[in-house]
Coordinates of C-alpha atoms in Angstrom, one line a residue:
M1 CA 75.1 91.0 32.4
E2 CA 72.6 92.1 34.4
L3 CA 69.9 91.0 32.5
F4 CA 71.1 87.2 32.5
L5 CA 71.4 87.6 36.3
E6 CA 68.2 89.1 37.1
S7 CA 66.7 86.3 34.8
Q8 CA 68.0 83.6 37.2
M9 CA 67.3 85.7 40.6
V10 CA 63.8 84.4 41.4
P11 CA 64.2 80.8 40.7
S12 CA 67.2 81.3 43.2
L13 CA 64.9 81.8 45.6
K14 CA 62.8 78.1 45.6
P15 CA 65.5 76.5 47.0
A16 CA 65.9 78.9 50.2
L17 CA 62.0 78.9 50.7
E18 CA 61.9 74.8 50.3
W19 CA 64.7 74.7 53.0
I20 CA 63.0 77.1 55.2
L21 CA 60.2 75.1 55.4
Q22 CA 61.2 72.1 55.8
V23 CA 63.1 73.2 58.7
A24 CA 60.0 74.6 60.1
M25 CA 58.1 71.2 59.9
Q26 CA 60.8 69.1 61.2
N27 CA 58.6 69.0 64.4
R28 CA 55.5 69.6 63.0
S29 CA 54.0 66.5 61.1
R30 CA 50.6 67.1 60.9
L31 CA 51.9 70.3 58.5
Y32 CA 54.2 68.3 56.2
P33 CA 51.2 68.0 53.6
V34 CA 52.2 72.0 52.7
L35 CA 55.3 70.9 51.3
Q36 CA 53.1 69.0 48.4
Y37 CA 51.8 72.8 47.4
I38 CA 55.5 74.3 47.7
D39 CA 54.9 75.6 44.1
E40 CA 51.7 77.3 44.8
I41 CA 52.6 79.1 47.7
F42 CA 56.0 80.3 46.1
Y43 CA 54.6 81.6 43.1
G44 CA 51.7 83.0 45.6
M45 CA 54.6 85.0 47.1
V46 CA 55.9 85.5 43.6
F47 CA 52.9 87.5 42.5
V48 CA 52.4 89.4 45.3
L49 CA 55.8 90.6 44.8
E50 CA 55.7 91.1 41.3
R51 CA 52.9 93.1 41.1
H52 CA 53.6 95.2 43.8
Y53 CA 56.7 96.5 42.0
L54 CA 54.9 96.7 38.6
K55 CA 52.7 98.7 40.1
Y56 CA 54.6 101.2 41.8
Y57 CA 57.8 100.8 39.4
D58 CA 57.0 99.3 36.1
S59 CA 59.7 96.9 36.6
S60 CA 60.0 93.2 38.1
F61 CA 61.3 92.6 41.3
S62 CA 64.5 91.5 40.2
E63 CA 65.2 94.1 37.6
N64 CA 64.1 96.7 40.1
F65 CA 66.7 95.4 42.1
Y66 CA 69.0 96.0 39.6
G67 CA 68.1 99.5 38.8
L68 CA 66.1 98.6 35.8
K69 CA 62.3 99.6 34.4
R70 CA 60.3 98.2 31.6
I71 CA 59.1 100.5 28.7
V72 CA 57.2 100.0 26.0
V73 CA 58.5 100.0 22.8
T74 CA 56.0 102.1 20.0
E75 CA 55.1 101.1 16.3
D76 CA 57.8 103.7 14.7
G77 CA 60.2 102.0 17.1
T78 CA 60.8 104.8 19.3
K79 CA 61.2 103.8 23.5
G80 CA 60.4 105.5 26.9
A81 CA 56.5 105.1 26.8
P82 CA 55.4 103.9 30.0
L83 CA 53.6 100.9 31.1
Q84 CA 49.5 100.5 30.7
K85 CA 47.5 98.3 33.1
K86 CA 47.4 96.0 29.8
H87 CA 50.9 95.8 30.0
K88 CA 51.3 95.1 33.5
L89 CA 48.7 92.5 33.3
W90 CA 50.8 90.6 30.6
S91 CA 53.7 91.3 32.6
L92 CA 52.6 89.4 35.3
F93 CA 51.1 86.4 33.4
F94 CA 54.6 86.1 31.8
L95 CA 56.2 86.6 34.8
V96 CA 54.0 84.1 37.1
V97 CA 51.7 82.1 35.5
V98 CA 53.6 80.6 32.5
P99 CA 56.6 79.6 35.0
Y100 CA 54.3 78.4 36.9
I101 CA 52.4 76.0 34.0
K102 CA 56.4 75.1 33.0
T103 CA 57.2 73.9 36.7
K104 CA 53.9 71.7 36.6
L105 CA 54.8 70.3 33.4
D106 CA 58.5 69.3 34.3
K107 CA 57.7 67.5 37.2
Y108 CA 55.0 65.8 35.4
Y109 CA 57.3 64.5 32.5
E110 CA 59.7 63.7 35.2
K111 CA 57.6 61.7 37.6
N112 CA 56.3 59.6 34.6
F113 CA 58.5 59.5 32.2
T114 CA 62.0 60.2 33.3
N115 CA 61.9 58.3 36.6
P116 CA 58.8 55.7 36.6
R117 CA 58.1 53.4 39.4
P118 CA 60.0 50.3 38.6
G119 CA 57.7 47.9 36.8
S120 CA 55.2 50.5 35.8
P121 CA 53.6 49.7 32.5
P122 CA 54.0 52.3 29.4
P123 CA 51.9 55.0 29.2
S124 CA 49.1 53.8 27.3
D125 CA 46.9 56.5 26.7
S126 CA 47.8 58.3 23.3
A127 CA 47.4 61.7 25.0
K128 CA 50.2 60.8 27.5
R129 CA 52.1 59.1 24.6
F130 CA 51.7 62.1 22.6
F131 CA 52.8 64.3 25.8
K132 CA 55.9 62.2 26.2
L133 CA 57.1 62.1 22.8
V134 CA 56.6 66.0 22.2
Y135 CA 57.4 67.4 25.3
P136 CA 61.0 67.2 25.2
Y137 CA 61.1 69.2 21.9
V138 CA 58.7 72.2 23.0
V139 CA 61.4 72.5 26.1
A140 CA 64.3 72.3 23.9
I141 CA 63.0 74.8 21.5
Y142 CA 61.6 77.1 24.6
E143 CA 65.1 77.0 25.9
A144 CA 67.0 77.6 22.3
T145 CA 64.5 80.5 21.3
F146 CA 65.3 82.4 24.9
F147 CA 69.2 81.9 24.3
L148 CA 69.1 82.9 20.7
Y149 CA 67.3 86.4 21.5
Q150 CA 69.8 86.8 24.4
I151 CA 72.6 86.8 21.8
L152 CA 71.0 88.7 19.3
Y153 CA 70.3 91.3 22.0
M154 CA 73.9 91.3 23.4
Y155 CA 75.4 92.0 19.6
D156 CA 72.5 94.6 19.1
Y157 CA 70.7 92.7 16.2
T158 CA 67.6 92.9 18.6
Q159 CA 66.3 95.6 21.2
Y160 CA 64.4 92.8 22.7
Y161 CA 66.0 90.4 25.6
N162 CA 63.7 87.3 25.5
P163 CA 60.3 86.3 23.1
F164 CA 58.2 87.3 26.1
F165 CA 59.4 91.0 25.8
H166 CA 58.9 90.5 21.5
L167 CA 55.4 89.3 22.2
M168 CA 54.7 92.4 24.5
G169 CA 56.3 95.1 22.7
F170 CA 59.1 95.6 25.7
T171 CA 62.3 96.5 26.3
V172 CA 64.2 97.6 29.6
K173 CA 66.6 100.5 30.4
R174 CA 68.2 101.7 33.5
Q175 CA 66.2 104.1 36.0
T176 CA 67.4 107.6 35.8
L177 CA 67.7 110.2 38.6
P178 CA 64.2 111.7 37.8
D179 CA 62.5 108.2 37.3
I180 CA 63.3 107.8 41.0
E181 CA 62.2 111.1 41.5
Q182 CA 58.9 110.6 40.0
I183 CA 58.3 107.7 41.9
E184 CA 59.0 109.4 45.3
R185 CA 56.6 112.7 44.4
K186 CA 53.9 109.9 43.6
E187 CA 54.2 108.4 46.4
K188 CA 54.2 111.1 48.4
Q189 CA 50.8 112.7 46.5
K190 CA 49.4 109.6 47.6
R191 CA 50.6 109.5 51.3
L192 CA 48.5 113.1 51.5
D193 CA 45.6 112.5 50.1
R194 CA 45.2 109.2 52.3
M195 CA 46.0 111.7 55.3
K196 CA 42.8 113.9 53.9
Q197 CA 40.7 110.8 54.4
S198 CA 38.9 110.6 57.3
G199 CA 37.2 107.7 59.5
F200 CA 38.5 105.3 61.5
F201 CA 38.1 102.0 59.4
I202 CA 39.7 104.0 56.1
Q203 CA 42.5 105.3 58.3
L204 CA 43.4 102.1 59.8
Y205 CA 43.3 100.1 56.5
N206 CA 45.6 103.2 55.2
F207 CA 47.8 102.6 58.3
V208 CA 47.6 98.5 57.5
S209 CA 48.3 99.3 53.7
D210 CA 51.5 101.8 54.3
I211 CA 53.0 98.5 56.6
F212 CA 52.2 96.2 53.6
T213 CA 53.6 98.4 51.1
K214 CA 56.7 99.6 52.8
T215 CA 57.6 95.3 53.8
L216 CA 56.9 94.9 50.1
D217 CA 60.3 97.3 49.4
Y218 CA 62.1 96.3 51.8
S219 CA 61.6 92.6 50.5
Q220 CA 64.6 92.8 48.3
T221 CA 66.8 93.2 51.6
I222 CA 65.1 90.4 53.5
L223 CA 64.8 88.2 50.7
I224 CA 68.5 88.5 49.8
T225 CA 69.8 88.3 53.6
T226 CA 67.5 85.1 53.5
I227 CA 69.3 83.8 50.2
F228 CA 72.9 84.4 51.7
F229 CA 71.9 83.1 55.2
F230 CA 70.7 79.7 53.5
K231 CA 74.1 79.4 51.3
F232 CA 75.9 79.8 54.8
L233 CA 74.5 77.2 56.2
E234 CA 74.4 74.9 53.5
W235 CA 77.9 75.4 53.1
W236 CA 78.4 74.9 57.3
S237 CA 76.4 71.5 57.0
Q238 CA 79.0 70.3 53.9
E239 CA 81.8 71.4 55.5
P240 CA 83.8 68.7 56.8
R241 CA 85.5 69.6 59.9
F242 CA 81.8 70.7 61.0
Q243 CA 80.8 67.6 60.6
Q244 CA 80.8 64.9 63.8
T245 CA 82.6 62.3 62.9
D246 CA 83.7 60.5 66.4
T247 CA 80.1 59.6 67.2
L248 CA 79.6 56.1 67.5
T249 CA 78.0 54.2 64.8
P250 CA 75.0 52.2 65.9
P251 CA 74.8 48.4 66.0
P252 CA 72.8 47.1 63.3
P253 CA 69.3 45.6 63.9
S254 CA 68.8 42.3 64.4
P255 CA 67.1 40.7 61.1
P256 CA 63.2 40.1 60.9
K257 CA 61.9 36.7 62.3
R258 CA 60.3 34.2 59.5
A259 CA 56.8 34.5 59.6
P260 CA 54.5 31.2 60.2
G261 CA 54.3 29.9 57.1
G262 CA 56.9 31.8 55.5
L263 CA 59.5 30.4 52.9
P264 CA 62.2 29.2 54.6
I265 CA 66.0 30.6 54.5
P266 CA 68.0 28.3 52.2
K267 CA 71.2 27.2 53.7
E268 CA 73.3 28.6 50.6
A269 CA 73.7 32.1 51.4
N270 CA 73.9 33.0 47.6
H271 CA 70.5 30.9 46.9
C272 CA 67.1 32.6 46.1
P273 CA 64.6 31.4 49.3
I274 CA 61.8 31.1 46.4
C275 CA 63.5 29.1 43.4
N276 CA 66.4 27.6 45.6
E277 CA 69.2 28.5 42.9
T278 CA 71.6 30.5 42.7
R279 CA 70.4 34.3 42.6
T280 CA 70.2 35.8 39.4
N281 CA 69.7 39.8 38.8
P282 CA 69.6 40.0 43.2
C283 CA 67.5 42.1 44.6
M284 CA 66.3 43.4 48.2
A285 CA 63.3 42.8 49.4
I286 CA 61.3 45.3 51.9
S287 CA 62.3 43.0 54.7
G288 CA 65.9 43.1 53.6
F289 CA 66.2 39.4 52.6
V290 CA 67.8 39.0 48.9
F291 CA 65.8 37.3 45.9
C292 CA 66.3 36.8 42.4
Y293 CA 64.6 39.5 40.7
S294 CA 62.5 38.1 38.4
C295 CA 61.2 35.7 41.1
L296 CA 60.6 38.5 43.8
H297 CA 58.9 40.7 41.2
K298 CA 56.1 37.8 40.6
Y299 CA 55.7 36.9 43.9
V300 CA 55.1 40.2 45.2
E301 CA 52.9 40.8 42.4
E302 CA 50.5 38.5 43.3
N303 CA 50.7 38.6 47.2
K304 CA 51.8 41.9 47.8
R305 CA 54.1 40.9 50.9
C306 CA 57.5 39.6 51.4
P307 CA 57.8 35.7 51.0
I308 CA 59.3 34.9 54.0
T309 CA 58.2 37.6 56.7
F310 CA 54.8 38.5 55.0
M311 CA 55.5 42.1 55.7
P312 CA 53.6 44.1 53.0
M313 CA 55.1 45.7 50.2
E314 CA 54.8 46.8 46.8
I315 CA 56.8 46.3 43.4
D316 CA 58.4 49.8 43.6
Q317 CA 59.7 48.5 47.1
I318 CA 62.2 46.2 45.7
R319 CA 65.7 47.6 45.5
R320 CA 67.9 46.2 42.9
L321 CA 71.5 45.2 43.9
Y322 CA 74.7 44.9 42.1
D323 CA 77.0 42.9 44.5
D324 CA 75.9 39.5 45.0
Q325 CA 78.2 39.0 47.8
I326 CA 75.5 39.5 50.2
A327 CA 74.1 36.6 52.2

């Protein structure tokens, strides 16, 4: 149970980070482009955290939170060997790089194949067609493999909780009191060694390094508090009794005016201004006027504007309607 919870801990931090950045940039429009790099910012922070906890505690950030540590399984099946530098590098790769790549691939697939823009042609590139065909199966196999390992681990058929642990030859165990005491002894010895060093800049570097290390040590408390605060604000904003219901609804804006040379507005409310026939498959232009979908699609594709107001628009700004009782 703890292993499942720790595997969900880091991904749950990303929505909180996105919310914090959006709130911080509400009145700073020049900083909006930063949101395009939310994945890089998030996984950069994850890299710093994971590197710190692997270096000092032989565990990931979330594993350390639950009092777990990674140990190497030797060739004869015995457990207990500490992590070496290569093990920590591989751990960083699977903790940071692999999730980052998967996030980017998921977004690419969703943008181009799950929710494509209206009117966009099917992929013509053979590589894109292959990706569209294969990627869902790759994701299904990826997730099914993790699920299978978790089931086998739960019933003691394997000592590896996930396939990455199997590839690296790791397993996890609970930290014991001797483990904690050993970490404290190492930290104390490092502080004593740094105190023996002389020179202003060396002392300044050691001071800044100590502050940074202590901040990372307390990052669990900081991040958990942030998540709690984020969830509290999310609940607060969704709770009906805290929402203002007595505010007056502003009047609708006046309809846009017909441009000189624009198509006339039909007298019949259910007629299309382009074909002057009863609308079929109604859709709305950016100006708010309603047309037949085929008529408006063809017109916008050729002219890049609203037929009545000449307001600039693109194909993806056409909105389909499912109630033709709109004038």
